[in-house]
Coordinates of C-alpha atoms in Angstrom, one line a residue:
M1 CA 0.0 0.0 0.0
A2 CA 2.9 2.3 0.6
R3 CA 3.6 3.0 -3.0
D4 CA 3.6 5.8 -5.5
S5 CA 0.0 6.8 -6.3
R6 CA 0.7 7.3 -10.0
K7 CA 2.0 3.8 -10.2
E8 CA -1.1 2.5 -8.5
E9 CA -3.3 4.3 -11.0
K10 CA -1.3 2.9 -13.9
I11 CA -1.6 -0.6 -12.5
G12 CA -5.3 0.0 -11.9
N13 CA -5.8 0.7 -15.6
K14 CA -4.1 -2.6 -16.4
Y15 CA -6.4 -4.6 -14.2
S16 CA -8.1 -6.3 -17.1
F17 CA -11.6 -7.9 -17.2
R18 CA -9.8 -11.2 -17.6
R19 CA -7.9 -10.6 -14.3
Q20 CA -11.2 -9.5 -12.7
F21 CA -12.9 -12.7 -13.7
Q22 CA -9.9 -14.7 -12.6
D23 CA -10.1 -13.1 -9.2
L24 CA -13.9 -13.8 -9.0
W25 CA -13.3 -17.4 -10.0
F26 CA -10.6 -17.7 -7.2
Y27 CA -13.0 -16.2 -4.6
A28 CA -16.0 -18.3 -5.8
E29 CA -14.6 -21.7 -4.7
G30 CA -17.5 -24.1 -4.0
Q31 CA -20.0 -21.8 -5.9
R32 CA -18.4 -22.1 -9.4
N33 CA -20.7 -24.8 -10.8
K34 CA -23.8 -22.9 -9.6
L35 CA -22.6 -19.7 -11.3
V36 CA -22.1 -21.6 -14.5
V37 CA -25.7 -23.0 -14.3
Y38 CA -27.2 -19.6 -13.7
F39 CA -25.1 -18.1 -16.5
I40 CA -26.6 -20.7 -18.9
L41 CA -30.1 -20.0 -17.6
T42 CA -29.6 -16.3 -18.1
I43 CA -28.5 -16.9 -21.7
I44 CA -31.6 -19.0 -22.4
I45 CA -34.0 -16.4 -21.0
S46 CA -32.2 -13.7 -23.1
L47 CA -33.1 -15.7 -26.2
I48 CA -36.7 -16.1 -24.9
A49 CA -36.9 -12.3 -24.6
M50 CA -36.5 -12.1 -28.4
A51 CA -40.0 -13.6 -28.9
P52 CA -42.2 -10.5 -28.3
P53 CA -40.8 -8.2 -31.1
Y54 CA -41.2 -11.0 -33.6
F55 CA -44.8 -11.8 -32.6
Y56 CA -45.8 -8.1 -32.4
G57 CA -44.7 -7.8 -36.1
R58 CA -46.7 -10.9 -37.1
I59 CA -49.8 -9.6 -35.2
I60 CA -49.6 -6.2 -37.0
D61 CA -49.3 -7.8 -40.4
D62 CA -52.2 -10.2 -39.7
L63 CA -54.3 -7.2 -38.5
T64 CA -53.4 -5.3 -41.6
N65 CA -54.3 -8.2 -43.9
N66 CA -57.5 -9.0 -41.9
T67 CA -56.2 -12.5 -41.1
F68 CA -57.0 -13.1 -37.4
G69 CA -56.5 -16.8 -37.1
N70 CA -53.1 -16.7 -35.2
I71 CA -53.5 -13.5 -33.3
F72 CA -54.5 -15.1 -30.0
L73 CA -51.8 -17.7 -30.4
F74 CA -49.2 -15.1 -30.9
L75 CA -50.6 -13.1 -27.9
G76 CA -50.5 -16.2 -25.8
L77 CA -46.9 -16.9 -26.8
I78 CA -45.9 -13.3 -26.0
A79 CA -47.5 -13.7 -22.5
L80 CA -45.8 -17.1 -22.0
S81 CA -42.4 -15.7 -23.0
H82 CA -42.9 -12.9 -20.4
I83 CA -43.9 -15.4 -17.7
I84 CA -40.9 -17.7 -18.4
Y85 CA -38.5 -14.7 -18.6
E86 CA -39.7 -13.0 -15.3
T87 CA -39.9 -16.3 -13.4
V88 CA -36.4 -17.6 -14.4
Y89 CA -34.8 -14.1 -14.2
N90 CA -36.0 -13.4 -10.7
F91 CA -35.1 -16.9 -9.6
V92 CA -31.5 -16.4 -10.9
I93 CA -31.3 -12.9 -9.3
Y94 CA -32.5 -14.4 -5.9
K95 CA -29.9 -17.3 -6.1
T96 CA -27.0 -15.2 -7.3
K97 CA -27.6 -12.6 -4.5
I98 CA -27.2 -15.4 -2.0
I99 CA -24.1 -16.6 -3.9
G100 CA -22.8 -13.0 -4.0
G101 CA -22.9 -12.8 -0.2
I102 CA -21.2 -16.2 0.2
V103 CA -18.4 -15.2 -2.3
R104 CA -18.0 -11.8 -0.6
N105 CA -17.4 -13.6 2.7
Q106 CA -15.1 -16.1 1.1
S107 CA -13.0 -13.3 -0.5
R108 CA -12.6 -11.8 3.0
L109 CA -11.6 -15.2 4.5
K110 CA -9.1 -15.9 1.7
T111 CA -7.6 -12.4 2.0
F112 CA -7.4 -12.8 5.8
N113 CA -5.7 -16.1 5.3
H114 CA -3.2 -14.5 3.0
L115 CA -2.6 -11.7 5.5
F116 CA -2.0 -14.2 8.3
G117 CA 0.8 -15.8 6.2
L118 CA 2.7 -12.5 5.5
D119 CA 5.8 -11.7 7.4
Y120 CA 5.7 -9.6 10.5
S121 CA 7.5 -6.8 8.7
F122 CA 4.5 -6.3 6.5
Y123 CA 2.4 -5.1 9.5
E124 CA 5.1 -2.8 10.7
T125 CA 5.0 -0.8 7.4
H126 CA 1.3 -1.0 6.4
P127 CA -1.5 0.8 8.3
L128 CA -4.1 -1.8 9.4
G129 CA -7.0 0.6 8.9
Q130 CA -6.0 0.9 5.2
I131 CA -5.7 -2.8 4.8
F132 CA -9.1 -3.4 6.4
S133 CA -10.7 -0.7 4.2
R134 CA -9.4 -2.4 1.1
I135 CA -10.8 -5.8 2.2
Q136 CA -14.1 -4.3 3.2
T137 CA -14.5 -2.3 -0.1
G138 CA -13.0 -5.0 -2.3
S139 CA -15.1 -7.8 -0.9
S140 CA -18.3 -5.7 -1.3
S141 CA -17.2 -5.0 -4.9
V142 CA -17.0 -8.8 -5.5
R143 CA -20.6 -9.2 -4.3
L144 CA -21.8 -6.2 -6.4
F145 CA -19.9 -7.5 -9.5
I146 CA -21.8 -10.8 -9.3
K147 CA -25.1 -8.9 -8.8
L148 CA -24.4 -6.6 -11.8
L149 CA -23.4 -9.6 -14.0
F150 CA -26.5 -11.5 -13.5
K151 CA -29.0 -8.7 -13.1
T152 CA -28.1 -6.8 -16.2
T153 CA -24.8 -7.4 -17.9
I154 CA -25.2 -11.0 -19.1
V155 CA -28.8 -10.3 -20.2
K156 CA -27.7 -7.3 -22.2
L157 CA -24.7 -8.8 -23.8
S158 CA -26.5 -11.9 -24.9
G159 CA -29.5 -9.8 -25.9
M160 CA -27.3 -7.7 -28.1
I161 CA -25.8 -10.8 -29.8
F162 CA -29.3 -12.4 -30.4
S163 CA -30.8 -9.1 -31.6
V164 CA -28.1 -8.3 -34.2
A165 CA -28.1 -11.9 -35.4
I166 CA -31.9 -11.8 -36.0
L167 CA -31.5 -8.4 -37.7
F168 CA -29.1 -9.8 -40.2
T169 CA -31.8 -12.3 -41.2
L170 CA -34.4 -9.6 -41.5
N171 CA -32.5 -6.6 -42.9
W172 CA -28.8 -6.4 -43.3
V173 CA -28.8 -2.6 -43.6
V174 CA -30.3 -2.1 -40.1
A175 CA -28.0 -4.9 -38.8
L176 CA -24.9 -3.0 -40.1
A177 CA -26.3 0.2 -38.7
A178 CA -26.6 -1.5 -35.3
L179 CA -23.0 -2.6 -35.5
S180 CA -21.9 0.9 -36.4
V181 CA -23.7 2.3 -33.4
L182 CA -22.1 -0.3 -31.3
M183 CA -18.7 0.8 -32.6
L184 CA -19.5 4.4 -31.6
F185 CA -20.4 3.2 -28.1
L186 CA -17.1 1.2 -27.9
I187 CA -15.0 4.1 -29.1
H188 CA -16.7 6.5 -26.7
G189 CA -16.3 4.0 -23.9
I190 CA -12.7 3.1 -24.5
Y191 CA -11.7 6.8 -24.9
T192 CA -13.2 7.8 -21.6
M193 CA -12.5 4.6 -19.6
S194 CA -8.9 5.3 -18.4
K195 CA -9.9 8.8 -17.1
L196 CA -12.8 7.4 -15.2
V197 CA -10.7 4.6 -13.7
E198 CA -8.1 7.2 -12.6
L199 CA -10.8 9.3 -10.9
E200 CA -12.4 6.3 -9.2
N201 CA -9.0 5.2 -8.0
K202 CA -8.3 8.6 -6.4
V203 CA -11.6 8.4 -4.5
Y204 CA -10.8 4.9 -3.2
R205 CA -7.3 5.9 -2.2
V206 CA -8.4 9.0 -0.3
S207 CA -11.2 7.0 1.4
E208 CA -8.8 4.3 2.5
N209 CA -6.5 6.9 4.0
V210 CA -9.4 8.4 5.9
Y211 CA -10.5 5.0 7.2
S212 CA -7.0 4.3 8.3
T213 CA -6.9 7.7 10.1
V214 CA -10.2 7.0 11.9
Y215 CA -9.0 3.5 12.8
D216 CA -5.8 5.0 14.2
F217 CA -7.7 7.6 16.2
F218 CA -9.9 5.1 17.9
S219 CA -7.0 2.8 18.6
H220 CA -5.5 5.6 20.7
I221 CA -8.8 6.9 22.2
K222 CA -7.2 7.1 25.7
I223 CA -4.5 9.5 24.6
I224 CA -7.1 11.6 22.6
K225 CA -9.2 12.0 25.7
L226 CA -6.3 12.8 28.0
L227 CA -4.8 15.4 25.6
N228 CA -8.3 16.8 24.9
I229 CA -7.6 16.9 21.1
K230 CA -11.0 15.7 19.9
D231 CA -11.9 18.9 18.2
K232 CA -8.6 19.1 16.4
L233 CA -8.9 15.6 15.1
L234 CA -12.5 16.1 14.1
K235 CA -11.4 19.2 12.1
T236 CA -8.8 17.0 10.4
L237 CA -11.4 14.4 9.6
S238 CA -13.9 17.0 8.3
S239 CA -11.2 18.3 5.9
S240 CA -10.5 14.7 4.7
Y241 CA -14.1 13.9 4.2
E242 CA -14.5 17.2 2.2
D243 CA -11.6 16.1 0.0
I244 CA -13.5 12.8 -0.6
I245 CA -16.7 14.7 -1.6
N246 CA -14.8 17.0 -4.0
K247 CA -13.1 14.0 -5.7
Q248 CA -16.5 12.3 -5.9
K249 CA -18.1 15.4 -7.5
I250 CA -15.4 15.4 -10.2
T251 CA -15.9 11.7 -10.8
R252 CA -19.7 11.9 -10.9
R253 CA -19.6 15.0 -13.2
Y254 CA -17.4 13.1 -15.7
E255 CA -19.6 10.0 -15.4
R256 CA -22.8 12.0 -16.1
G257 CA -21.2 13.7 -19.2
R258 CA -20.1 10.3 -20.4
S259 CA -23.6 8.9 -19.9
A260 CA -25.2 11.9 -21.7
V261 CA -23.1 11.4 -24.8
S262 CA -24.1 7.7 -24.8
K263 CA -27.8 8.4 -24.6
L264 CA -27.5 11.0 -27.4
I265 CA -25.9 8.4 -29.7
S266 CA -28.7 6.0 -28.9
Q267 CA -31.5 8.5 -29.5
L268 CA -30.2 9.9 -32.7
S269 CA -29.5 6.5 -34.1
S270 CA -33.1 5.4 -33.3
V271 CA -34.4 8.4 -35.2
A272 CA -32.2 7.5 -38.2
I273 CA -33.4 3.9 -38.2
L274 CA -37.1 4.9 -37.9
T275 CA -36.6 7.2 -40.8
Y276 CA -35.1 4.4 -42.9
L277 CA -37.9 2.0 -42.0
A278 CA -40.6 4.7 -42.7
I279 CA -39.2 5.3 -46.2
N280 CA -39.2 1.5 -46.9
V281 CA -42.8 1.2 -45.8
M282 CA -43.9 4.2 -47.9
D283 CA -42.1 2.7 -50.9
S284 CA -43.8 -0.6 -50.3
L285 CA -40.4 -2.3 -49.8
M286 CA -41.6 -3.8 -46.5
T287 CA -44.8 -4.3 -44.5
I288 CA -45.7 -2.3 -41.4
G289 CA -45.4 -5.4 -39.4
M290 CA -41.9 -6.1 -40.7
A291 CA -40.9 -2.5 -39.9
V292 CA -42.3 -2.9 -36.3
M293 CA -40.5 -6.2 -36.0
I294 CA -37.1 -4.8 -37.2
Y295 CA -37.4 -1.7 -35.1
G296 CA -38.3 -3.9 -32.1
F297 CA -35.1 -5.8 -32.4
Y298 CA -33.1 -2.7 -33.1
S299 CA -34.6 -1.0 -30.1
K300 CA -33.6 -3.9 -27.9
F301 CA -30.1 -3.8 -29.3
S302 CA -29.8 0.0 -28.9
S303 CA -31.2 -0.1 -25.4
Y304 CA -28.8 -2.9 -24.4
A305 CA -25.8 -1.2 -26.1
S306 CA -26.4 2.2 -24.4
T307 CA -27.3 1.0 -21.0
I308 CA -24.4 -1.5 -20.9
L309 CA -22.1 1.5 -21.0
G310 CA -23.8 2.6 -17.7
D311 CA -23.2 -0.9 -16.4
Y312 CA -19.6 -0.5 -17.4
T313 CA -19.4 2.8 -15.5
T314 CA -20.7 1.0 -12.4
L315 CA -18.3 -1.9 -13.2
I316 CA -15.3 0.5 -13.1
G317 CA -16.0 1.3 -9.4
Q318 CA -16.2 -2.4 -8.7
R319 CA -13.1 -3.2 -10.7
T320 CA -11.2 -0.5 -8.7
G321 CA -12.3 -2.0 -5.4
M322 CA -11.4 -5.5 -6.5
Y323 CA -8.1 -4.3 -7.9
R324 CA -7.1 -2.5 -4.7
M325 CA -7.9 -5.6 -2.7
S326 CA -5.8 -7.7 -5.2
L327 CA -2.8 -5.5 -4.3
I328 CA -2.7 -7.2 -0.9
Y329 CA -1.9 -10.5 -2.8
E330 CA 1.2 -8.8 -4.4
N331 CA 2.8 -9.0 -0.9
V332 CA 4.3 -12.4 -0.5
P333 CA 6.1 -13.8 2.6
K334 CA 9.9 -13.8 2.4
I335 CA 10.0 -16.2 5.4
T336 CA 8.6 -19.4 4.1
E337 CA 8.0 -22.9 5.5
P338 CA 10.9 -25.4 5.0
K339 CA 10.3 -28.0 2.2
S340 CA 11.6 -30.7 4.5
P341 CA 10.9 -29.5 8.0
K342 CA 12.9 -30.9 11.0
R343 CA 12.0 -31.2 14.6
P344 CA 14.7 -30.7 17.3
E345 CA 14.8 -33.9 19.3
N346 CA 16.6 -34.3 22.6
W347 CA 18.2 -30.9 22.2
Q348 CA 20.4 -29.6 25.0
K349 CA 21.4 -26.1 23.9
I350 CA 20.1 -23.0 22.1
K351 CA 22.7 -21.2 20.1
F352 CA 22.7 -17.7 18.6
N353 CA 25.6 -17.9 16.1
N354 CA 27.3 -14.7 14.9
L355 CA 24.0 -12.9 14.3
F356 CA 23.9 -9.7 12.3
F357 CA 20.6 -7.9 11.5
N358 CA 19.2 -4.6 10.3
Y359 CA 15.6 -3.6 9.8
P360 CA 14.5 -3.1 6.2
S361 CA 13.9 0.6 6.8
K362 CA 17.4 1.1 8.3
K363 CA 20.9 0.5 7.0
V364 CA 22.6 0.4 10.4
D365 CA 22.9 -3.1 12.0
V366 CA 20.9 -3.5 15.2
L367 CA 22.7 -6.8 16.0
K368 CA 26.4 -7.0 15.5
G369 CA 27.9 -10.5 15.7
I370 CA 25.8 -11.9 18.6
N371 CA 27.0 -15.2 20.0
I372 CA 25.0 -16.7 22.9
T373 CA 24.6 -20.2 24.1
I374 CA 21.7 -21.1 26.5
N375 CA 21.5 -24.5 28.1
K376 CA 18.2 -26.5 28.3
G377 CA 16.4 -25.7 31.5
E378 CA 18.5 -22.6 32.2
K379 CA 16.9 -19.4 33.4
V380 CA 18.6 -16.6 31.6
A381 CA 18.1 -12.8 31.7
I382 CA 19.2 -10.6 28.9
V383 CA 19.5 -7.0 30.1
G384 CA 20.4 -3.7 28.5
L385 CA 18.9 -0.3 27.8
S386 CA 16.2 0.3 25.2
G387 CA 17.5 0.1 21.7
C388 CA 20.4 -2.3 22.4
G389 CA 18.8 -5.1 20.3
K390 CA 17.3 -7.3 23.1
S391 CA 13.8 -7.4 21.6
T392 CA 15.1 -7.8 18.1
L393 CA 16.9 -10.9 19.3
A394 CA 13.5 -12.3 20.5
K395 CA 11.9 -11.5 17.1
L396 CA 14.6 -13.4 15.3
F397 CA 14.2 -16.3 17.7
M398 CA 10.5 -16.5 16.7
R399 CA 11.3 -16.2 13.0
L400 CA 9.4 -12.9 12.7
Y401 CA 12.5 -11.7 10.8
Q402 CA 15.5 -13.5 9.2
P403 CA 19.0 -12.6 10.2
K404 CA 21.2 -10.9 7.7
Q405 CA 24.0 -13.2 8.7
G406 CA 24.4 -16.0 11.2
S407 CA 21.9 -18.6 12.5
I408 CA 19.8 -19.6 15.5
C409 CA 19.8 -23.3 16.4
I410 CA 17.9 -25.4 18.8
G411 CA 20.1 -28.4 19.3
D412 CA 21.5 -29.1 15.9
V413 CA 18.5 -27.8 14.0
D414 CA 18.5 -24.3 12.5
I415 CA 15.1 -22.7 13.3
K416 CA 14.7 -21.8 9.6
D417 CA 14.3 -25.6 9.1
I418 CA 11.6 -26.0 11.7
H419 CA 8.0 -25.6 10.6
S420 CA 6.4 -22.6 12.3
N421 CA 3.7 -24.7 13.9
D422 CA 6.4 -26.8 15.6
L423 CA 8.4 -23.7 16.5
Y424 CA 5.5 -21.9 18.2
E425 CA 4.6 -25.1 20.0
L426 CA 8.1 -25.3 21.3
I427 CA 8.5 -21.6 22.2
K428 CA 6.0 -19.2 23.7
I429 CA 6.8 -15.5 23.8
V430 CA 5.2 -12.9 26.1
P431 CA 5.7 -9.5 24.5
Q432 CA 5.6 -6.1 26.2
D433 CA 2.5 -5.2 24.3
N434 CA 0.3 -8.0 25.7
E435 CA -3.0 -8.5 24.1
L436 CA -6.2 -9.9 25.5
M437 CA -9.5 -10.6 23.7
N438 CA -12.7 -8.9 24.7
S439 CA -13.9 -12.0 26.6
S440 CA -13.6 -13.7 29.9
I441 CA -10.3 -14.5 31.6
Y442 CA -11.3 -18.2 31.2
D443 CA -11.8 -17.8 27.4
N444 CA -8.5 -15.9 27.1
M445 CA -6.7 -18.7 28.8
Q446 CA -8.3 -21.2 26.4
L447 CA -6.6 -19.4 23.6
A448 CA -3.2 -20.7 24.8
T449 CA -3.6 -24.0 22.9
N450 CA -5.9 -25.8 20.4
K451 CA -6.5 -28.4 23.1
K452 CA -9.1 -28.0 25.8
V453 CA -7.5 -27.1 29.1
S454 CA -9.1 -27.8 32.5
K455 CA -9.9 -25.2 35.2
D456 CA -7.3 -26.7 37.4
D457 CA -4.6 -26.2 34.7
I458 CA -5.7 -22.6 34.4
V459 CA -5.6 -22.0 38.2
N460 CA -2.1 -23.5 38.4
A461 CA -0.9 -21.3 35.5
L462 CA -2.4 -18.2 37.2
K463 CA -0.7 -19.1 40.5
N464 CA 2.7 -19.6 38.7
S465 CA 2.4 -16.1 37.2
A466 CA 1.3 -14.4 40.5
S467 CA -2.2 -13.8 39.0
W468 CA -4.5 -16.1 41.0
E469 CA -4.7 -13.8 44.0
F470 CA -6.1 -10.8 42.1
V471 CA -8.3 -13.0 39.8
N472 CA -9.8 -14.8 42.8
K473 CA -10.9 -11.4 44.2
L474 CA -12.8 -10.4 41.1
P475 CA -16.6 -10.7 41.5
E476 CA -16.9 -13.0 38.5
K477 CA -13.4 -14.6 39.0
L478 CA -12.5 -16.6 35.9
N479 CA -15.7 -15.4 34.2
T480 CA -14.7 -11.7 34.4
V481 CA -14.8 -10.0 31.0
V482 CA -11.5 -8.1 30.6
G483 CA -12.9 -5.6 27.9
P484 CA -11.3 -4.7 24.6
D485 CA -7.6 -5.3 24.8
G486 CA -8.0 -5.9 28.5
V487 CA -8.9 -2.3 29.4
K488 CA -10.9 -3.4 32.5
I489 CA -7.8 -4.6 34.3
S490 CA -4.4 -2.9 35.0
G491 CA -1.4 -3.1 32.8
G492 CA 0.4 -5.3 35.3
E493 CA -2.5 -7.6 35.7
K494 CA -2.8 -8.0 32.0
Q495 CA 0.9 -8.9 31.7
R496 CA 0.6 -11.5 34.4
L497 CA -2.5 -13.1 32.6
C498 CA -0.5 -13.2 29.4
I499 CA 2.4 -15.0 31.2
A500 CA -0.2 -17.5 32.6
R501 CA -1.6 -18.0 29.1
A502 CA 1.9 -18.8 27.9
L503 CA 2.5 -21.3 30.7
L504 CA -0.8 -23.1 29.9
S505 CA 0.5 -24.4 26.6
K506 CA 3.4 -26.1 28.4
P507 CA 6.1 -24.9 26.1
K508 CA 9.8 -26.0 26.4
I509 CA 11.0 -22.5 26.1
I510 CA 9.4 -19.3 27.4
V511 CA 10.6 -15.8 26.3
L512 CA 9.5 -12.8 28.3
D513 CA 10.2 -9.7 26.2
E514 CA 9.8 -6.8 28.7
A515 CA 6.8 -8.8 29.8
T516 CA 7.0 -7.5 33.4
S517 CA 7.7 -3.8 32.6
N518 CA 4.3 -2.8 34.1
L519 CA 4.7 -4.7 37.3
D520 CA 5.9 -3.1 40.5
V521 CA 9.3 -4.3 41.8
V522 CA 7.8 -6.6 44.5
T523 CA 5.4 -8.3 42.1
E524 CA 8.1 -8.6 39.4
K525 CA 10.4 -10.4 41.9
K526 CA 7.5 -12.7 42.8
V527 CA 6.8 -13.5 39.2
H528 CA 10.4 -14.1 38.4
K529 CA 10.8 -16.3 41.5
D530 CA 7.8 -18.4 40.6
L531 CA 9.0 -18.8 37.0
H532 CA 12.5 -19.7 38.2
N533 CA 11.0 -22.5 40.3
L534 CA 9.3 -24.1 37.2
S535 CA 10.4 -27.5 35.9
K536 CA 14.0 -27.8 35.1
N537 CA 12.9 -28.9 31.6
I538 CA 11.6 -25.4 30.9
T539 CA 14.1 -22.9 29.5
L540 CA 13.3 -19.3 30.5
I541 CA 14.7 -16.2 28.7
A542 CA 13.7 -12.9 30.2
I543 CA 14.5 -9.8 28.2
T544 CA 14.4 -6.6 30.3
H545 CA 15.9 -3.2 30.8
R546 CA 15.1 -3.4 34.6
I547 CA 17.6 -5.4 36.7
S548 CA 15.8 -5.2 40.0
S549 CA 15.1 -8.9 40.1
V550 CA 17.5 -10.5 37.6
Y551 CA 19.7 -11.8 40.4
L552 CA 17.2 -14.6 40.6
F553 CA 18.3 -15.9 37.2
D554 CA 21.0 -18.6 36.7
R555 CA 22.8 -16.3 34.3
I556 CA 22.7 -12.7 33.0
I557 CA 23.7 -11.6 29.5
V558 CA 24.4 -7.9 29.2
M559 CA 23.9 -6.2 25.8
H560 CA 24.9 -2.7 24.6
D561 CA 24.7 -1.2 21.1
G562 CA 23.9 -4.6 19.5
K563 CA 26.7 -6.5 21.1
V564 CA 27.1 -8.8 24.1
V565 CA 29.3 -6.9 26.6
G566 CA 29.0 -9.1 29.6
E567 CA 27.9 -12.5 30.9
G568 CA 27.7 -14.2 34.3
T569 CA 25.8 -14.2 37.5
H570 CA 24.6 -11.0 39.2
R571 CA 27.5 -11.1 41.7
Q572 CA 30.1 -11.9 39.1
L573 CA 28.9 -9.0 36.8
L574 CA 28.9 -6.5 39.7
K575 CA 32.5 -7.4 40.3
S576 CA 33.8 -7.6 36.8
N577 CA 31.5 -5.6 34.4
K578 CA 31.6 -1.8 34.7
Y579 CA 28.7 -1.4 32.3
Y580 CA 26.4 -3.8 34.3
K581 CA 27.4 -2.0 37.5
K582 CA 26.3 1.3 35.9
L583 CA 23.0 -0.3 34.9
Q584 CA 22.6 -1.4 38.5
E585 CA 23.2 2.1 39.8
A586 CA 20.9 3.6 37.3
S587 CA 18.2 1.1 38.2
K588 CA 18.5 2.1 41.9
K589 CA 18.1 5.8 40.9
D590 CA 15.2 4.8 38.6
K591 CA 17.1 6.1 35.6
T592 CA 17.2 4.6 32.1
K593 CA 19.2 7.2 30.3
K594 CA 21.8 6.1 27.8
L595 CA 25.1 5.2 29.4
K596 CA 28.4 5.9 27.8

């Protein structure tokens, strides 16, 4: 999404109908056969719709010649054709509306599935509000595309083909005139298409940006209220919505002018055909009934040809919506699953081997030759000030990013050779920005694993994370709803619940990435002590800039400026590592400024 707007518009113009139908076919999995059946039915009723003009011409000739034998038969056939057409047509519309809703939802699910598979870096560079706006608009465009196809477009296209074919059998001059009019419509449509696509694309892009802004505002509602900047933000939104309206006005004005020219072509051509038919009748070259029949078929053709341009105008908006959703699929994961995955068995060590890494948006290395070995069952703390590369190390460990150089191995297996499902089953990370669903504590705990967990398991996990005491005091206890993103409980309580959730899945490795930053010192020590007393088979890695309770860990690794600058126990480091000693002194003074 973060791309040059002119490039987007150029690509938008190249989003062909073939590509649009391919995307529709992709989204319509499970509904494709039904769509084909309803397509065939629509073609059949379009042919049936050709009956009335023919029989009207026959009736007029019979009336003119005073032969009344077949008039009621013809009237009956006209009535029957209308009954069949309306019955089947409305049945198809009803069914395809249902299919449209199903395919819309499937397009969302398929796109969500694709998003879930993208690298973590994608979400750090693309606004979520804009992504969701594209999915919402694009999926709705898929539904409207199906609706338009079966409600009007297929009927009109097939009707045009049948009409001109019949005209060639009745009067080749009128048939050629019909094709000439069609050429005028096509020239007019093609000439104005790219401009209309460009205008529609601008409207969609501005709308997505506004949606993204609104999403961002309400994601930070607490700050907005505390800073009392509601009026300022509303003013910004008002200006943005005004920009949308102005762009929509330009688009609709161009669209109306386009439609007016189309109608003028249709009306003037009809007058010309009527003139030609009238002259032929006056010169006794054809009967009145034949003239009515020919004009009836031409009128159908002209009506279809002119209104299908209106359909095409509507289709451009839907194409743009589907195109912009399709841009999401242009993002592909760089971190892929191994073709021959391995599982670490009977491993004894975790090794970070000569790791170098820089974020895509930065050229400077965040990690500079990191070498760390952690024994199975060891409880290790990695400390350092913010920005030293601690959390980056955790992201690489979870394969959210790939190192520029070096490797991370669990036993003898490089984590890039481990399937993500196996890796995430082996490792559970508790990040600083802990997230809870707007549900009960019990339901949030159930999210820890795909397997059903018992209440006793949940209580034990809560006890091991120093959470049970406060949960047990809540009026609803485990049934307490925590609110959106856990707003009904404190930040420290939320962190402890997330630690409990990680423990529930019984991982072999737990990574706490600043996961106790919102806890007071006393509670933090209790959490670390409880975690330290866990089974010797569980390896614990705690990443923190606070060193108030790291003395509880078996070993402490000190990082500074992307490098390991110290390693040992708390006492050993205080004696031998000047930087760690400065961190300790800064912690006592509650300072976290950068140390030289």
